[in-house]
Coordinates of C-alpha atoms in Angstrom, one line a residue:
X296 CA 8.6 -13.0 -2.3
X297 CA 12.3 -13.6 -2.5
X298 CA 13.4 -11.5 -5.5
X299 CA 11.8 -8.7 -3.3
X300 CA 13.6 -9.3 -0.2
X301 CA 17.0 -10.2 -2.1
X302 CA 16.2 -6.6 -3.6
X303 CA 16.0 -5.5 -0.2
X304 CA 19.2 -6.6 1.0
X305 CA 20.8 -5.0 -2.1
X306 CA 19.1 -1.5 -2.2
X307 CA 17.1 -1.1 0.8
X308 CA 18.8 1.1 3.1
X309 CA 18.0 1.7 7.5
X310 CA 17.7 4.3 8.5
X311 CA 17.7 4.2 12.6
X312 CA 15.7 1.7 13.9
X313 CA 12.0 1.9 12.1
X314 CA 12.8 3.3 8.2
X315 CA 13.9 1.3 5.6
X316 CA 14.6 3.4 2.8
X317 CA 13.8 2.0 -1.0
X318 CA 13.5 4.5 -3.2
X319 CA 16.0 2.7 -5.6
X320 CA 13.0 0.6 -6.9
X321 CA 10.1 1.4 -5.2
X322 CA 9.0 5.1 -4.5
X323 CA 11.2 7.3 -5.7
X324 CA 13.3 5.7 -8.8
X325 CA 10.7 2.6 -9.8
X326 CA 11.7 -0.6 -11.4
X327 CA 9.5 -1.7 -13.5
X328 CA 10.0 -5.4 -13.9
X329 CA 10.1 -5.7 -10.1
X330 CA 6.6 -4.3 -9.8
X331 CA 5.7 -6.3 -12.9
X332 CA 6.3 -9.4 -11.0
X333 CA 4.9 -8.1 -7.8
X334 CA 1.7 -7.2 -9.7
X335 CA 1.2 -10.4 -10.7
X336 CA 2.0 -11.9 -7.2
X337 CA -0.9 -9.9 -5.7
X338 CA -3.1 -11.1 -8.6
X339 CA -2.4 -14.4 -8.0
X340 CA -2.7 -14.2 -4.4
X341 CA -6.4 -12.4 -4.5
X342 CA -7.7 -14.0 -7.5
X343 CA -10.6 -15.6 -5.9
X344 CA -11.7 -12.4 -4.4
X345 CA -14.3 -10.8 -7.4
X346 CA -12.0 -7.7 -7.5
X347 CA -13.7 -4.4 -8.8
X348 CA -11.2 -1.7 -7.8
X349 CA -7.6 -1.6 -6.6
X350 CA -6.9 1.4 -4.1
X351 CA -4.2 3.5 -3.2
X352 CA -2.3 6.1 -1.6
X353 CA -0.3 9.0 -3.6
X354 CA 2.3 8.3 -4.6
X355 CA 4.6 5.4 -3.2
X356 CA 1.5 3.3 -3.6
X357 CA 0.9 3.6 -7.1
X358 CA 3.1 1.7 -9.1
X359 CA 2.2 -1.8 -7.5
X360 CA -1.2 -0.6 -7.4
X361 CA -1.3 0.3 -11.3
X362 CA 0.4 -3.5 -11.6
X363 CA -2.3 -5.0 -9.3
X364 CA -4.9 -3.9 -11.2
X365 CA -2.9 -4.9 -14.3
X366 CA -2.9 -8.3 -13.5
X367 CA -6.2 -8.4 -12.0
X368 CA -7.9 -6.9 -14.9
X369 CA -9.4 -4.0 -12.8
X370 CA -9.5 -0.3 -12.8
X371 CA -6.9 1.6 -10.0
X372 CA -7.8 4.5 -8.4
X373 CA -5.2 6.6 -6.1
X374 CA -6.4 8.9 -3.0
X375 CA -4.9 12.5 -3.9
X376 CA -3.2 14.1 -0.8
X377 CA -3.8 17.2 -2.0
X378 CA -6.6 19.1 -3.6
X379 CA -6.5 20.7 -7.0
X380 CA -8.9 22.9 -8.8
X381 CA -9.6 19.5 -11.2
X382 CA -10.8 17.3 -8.4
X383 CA -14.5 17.3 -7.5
X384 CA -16.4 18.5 -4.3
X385 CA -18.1 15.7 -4.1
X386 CA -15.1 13.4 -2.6
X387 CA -14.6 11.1 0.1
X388 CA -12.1 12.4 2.7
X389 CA -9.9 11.0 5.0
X390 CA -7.2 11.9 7.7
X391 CA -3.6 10.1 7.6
X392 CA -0.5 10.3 9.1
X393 CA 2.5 9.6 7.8
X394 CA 5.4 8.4 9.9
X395 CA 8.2 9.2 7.8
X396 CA 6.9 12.5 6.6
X397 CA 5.2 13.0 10.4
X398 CA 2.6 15.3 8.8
X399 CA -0.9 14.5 8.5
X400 CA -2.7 14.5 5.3
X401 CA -6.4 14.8 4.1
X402 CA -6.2 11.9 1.2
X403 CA -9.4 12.3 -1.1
X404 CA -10.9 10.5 -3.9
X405 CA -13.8 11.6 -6.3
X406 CA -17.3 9.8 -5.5
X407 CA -16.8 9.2 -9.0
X408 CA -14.4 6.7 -8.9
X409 CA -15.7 4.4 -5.8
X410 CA -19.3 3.1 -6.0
X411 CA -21.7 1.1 -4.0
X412 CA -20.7 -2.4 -3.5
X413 CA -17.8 -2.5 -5.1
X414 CA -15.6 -4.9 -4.2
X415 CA -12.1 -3.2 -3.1
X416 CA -8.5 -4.2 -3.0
X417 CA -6.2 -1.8 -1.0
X418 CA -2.4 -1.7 -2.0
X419 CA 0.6 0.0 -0.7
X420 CA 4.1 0.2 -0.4
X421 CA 4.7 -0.4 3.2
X422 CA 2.4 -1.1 6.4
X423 CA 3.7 -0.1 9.8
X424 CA 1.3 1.7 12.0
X425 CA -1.7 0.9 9.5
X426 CA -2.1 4.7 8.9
X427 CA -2.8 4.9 5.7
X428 CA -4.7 1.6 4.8
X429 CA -7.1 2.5 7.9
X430 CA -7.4 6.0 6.1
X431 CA -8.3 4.3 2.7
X432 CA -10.7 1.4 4.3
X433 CA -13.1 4.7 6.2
X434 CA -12.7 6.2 2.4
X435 CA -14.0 2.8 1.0
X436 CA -16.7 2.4 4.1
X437 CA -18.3 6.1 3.5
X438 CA -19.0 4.8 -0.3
X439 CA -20.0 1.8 0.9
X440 CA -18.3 -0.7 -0.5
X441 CA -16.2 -3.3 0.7
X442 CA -12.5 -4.1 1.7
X443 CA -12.0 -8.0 0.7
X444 CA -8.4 -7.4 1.0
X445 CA -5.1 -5.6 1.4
X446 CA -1.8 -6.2 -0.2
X447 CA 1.3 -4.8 1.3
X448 CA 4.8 -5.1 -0.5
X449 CA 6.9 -4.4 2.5
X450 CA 5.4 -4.7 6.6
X451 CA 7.2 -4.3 9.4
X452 CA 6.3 -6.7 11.7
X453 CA 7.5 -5.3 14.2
X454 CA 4.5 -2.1 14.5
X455 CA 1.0 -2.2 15.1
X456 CA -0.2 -2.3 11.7
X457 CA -0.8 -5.9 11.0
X458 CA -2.3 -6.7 14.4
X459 CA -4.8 -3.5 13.6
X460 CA -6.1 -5.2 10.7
X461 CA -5.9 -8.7 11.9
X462 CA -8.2 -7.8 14.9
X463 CA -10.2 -6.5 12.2
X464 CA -10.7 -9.5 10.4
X465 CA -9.4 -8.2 7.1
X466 CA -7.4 -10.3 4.8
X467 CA -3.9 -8.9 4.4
X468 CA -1.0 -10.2 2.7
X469 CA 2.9 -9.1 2.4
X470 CA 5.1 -9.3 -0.3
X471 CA 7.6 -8.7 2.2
X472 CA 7.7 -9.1 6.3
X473 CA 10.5 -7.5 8.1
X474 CA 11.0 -8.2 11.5
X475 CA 13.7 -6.0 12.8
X476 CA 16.3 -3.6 12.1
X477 CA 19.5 -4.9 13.3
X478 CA 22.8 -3.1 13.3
X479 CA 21.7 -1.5 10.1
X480 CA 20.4 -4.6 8.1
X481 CA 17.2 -6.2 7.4
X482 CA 16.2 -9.4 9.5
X483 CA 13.2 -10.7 7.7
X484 CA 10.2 -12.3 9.5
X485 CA 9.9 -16.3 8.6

């Protein structure tokens, strides 16, 4: 998607040799039009799949999740990473790490909101080591529905994520593939 890597370019910053840091647009300060546009992208690009959910992580996943579902017609539903008094005890739990915040998290979602045979579409704002999407997909597994895709906006082709989910047959597609860090810029993947 080339208004997302030319957005790259312009805002994303590095951050050593593995972080790319967006929070101009993406997960700290949003912009609006650009996940408008990368909603409909991921519609487009899974419309064939019989969608019945879109799936996410708190809270960098959200907002192209919420446009996902938007274009695809479909309810969104966000694992929590933490509990409160409001969510159920009768949720599906999973363990994920995050690199960047190197903690480990206990992401939850209400058996309420993910059903048998549901047909699920797993978003999120960046795929590296395929923590969190693997996280999401045993979430999706214990209710028993299904994965029929995942939709990245930014991987990094360069870590084992992708390769994960390839050798797991799973259909994945990137709004945006980076292959390297070099000397503080982005070198994109072809």
């Amino acid at each position: 998607m080339k208004i997302l890597e030319e957005r790259i370019k312009k805002d994303g910053r590095v951050l050593g040799e593995d972080v790319l840091k967006v929070d101009n647009f993406l997960n700290h300060q949003v912009d609006p039009q650009l996940m408008q546009e990368m909603g409909d992208e991921f519609g487009r690009l899974f419309a064939d799949e019989k969608i019945d959910k879109v799936l996410t992580v708190e809270s960098s996943g959200i907002a192209p999740a919420i446009f996902a579902a938007g274009a695809l017609k479909v309810p969104m539903v966000f694992a929590r990473k933490k509990k409160s008094i409001t969510l159920s005890a009768e949720s599906y739990i999973a363990d994920v790490y995050s690199f960047t915040k190197q903690e480990t998290n206990h992401v939850m979602i209400d058996k309420r909101f993910l059903h048998e045979g549901e047909r699920v579409l797993i978003i999120d704002d960046f795929l590296a080591n395929g923590q969190a999407v693997t996280g999401l997909m045993e979430i999706v597994d214990a209710a028993q529905a299904q994965v029929v895709g995942v939709g990245i906006v930014i991987e990094k082709t360069f870590q084992k994520g992708r390769a994960m989910l390839d050798e797991q047959g799973v259909h994945v597609e990137s709004l945006a593939r980076i292959a390297a860090f070099e000397d503080g810029h982005v070198v994109f993947a072809d």
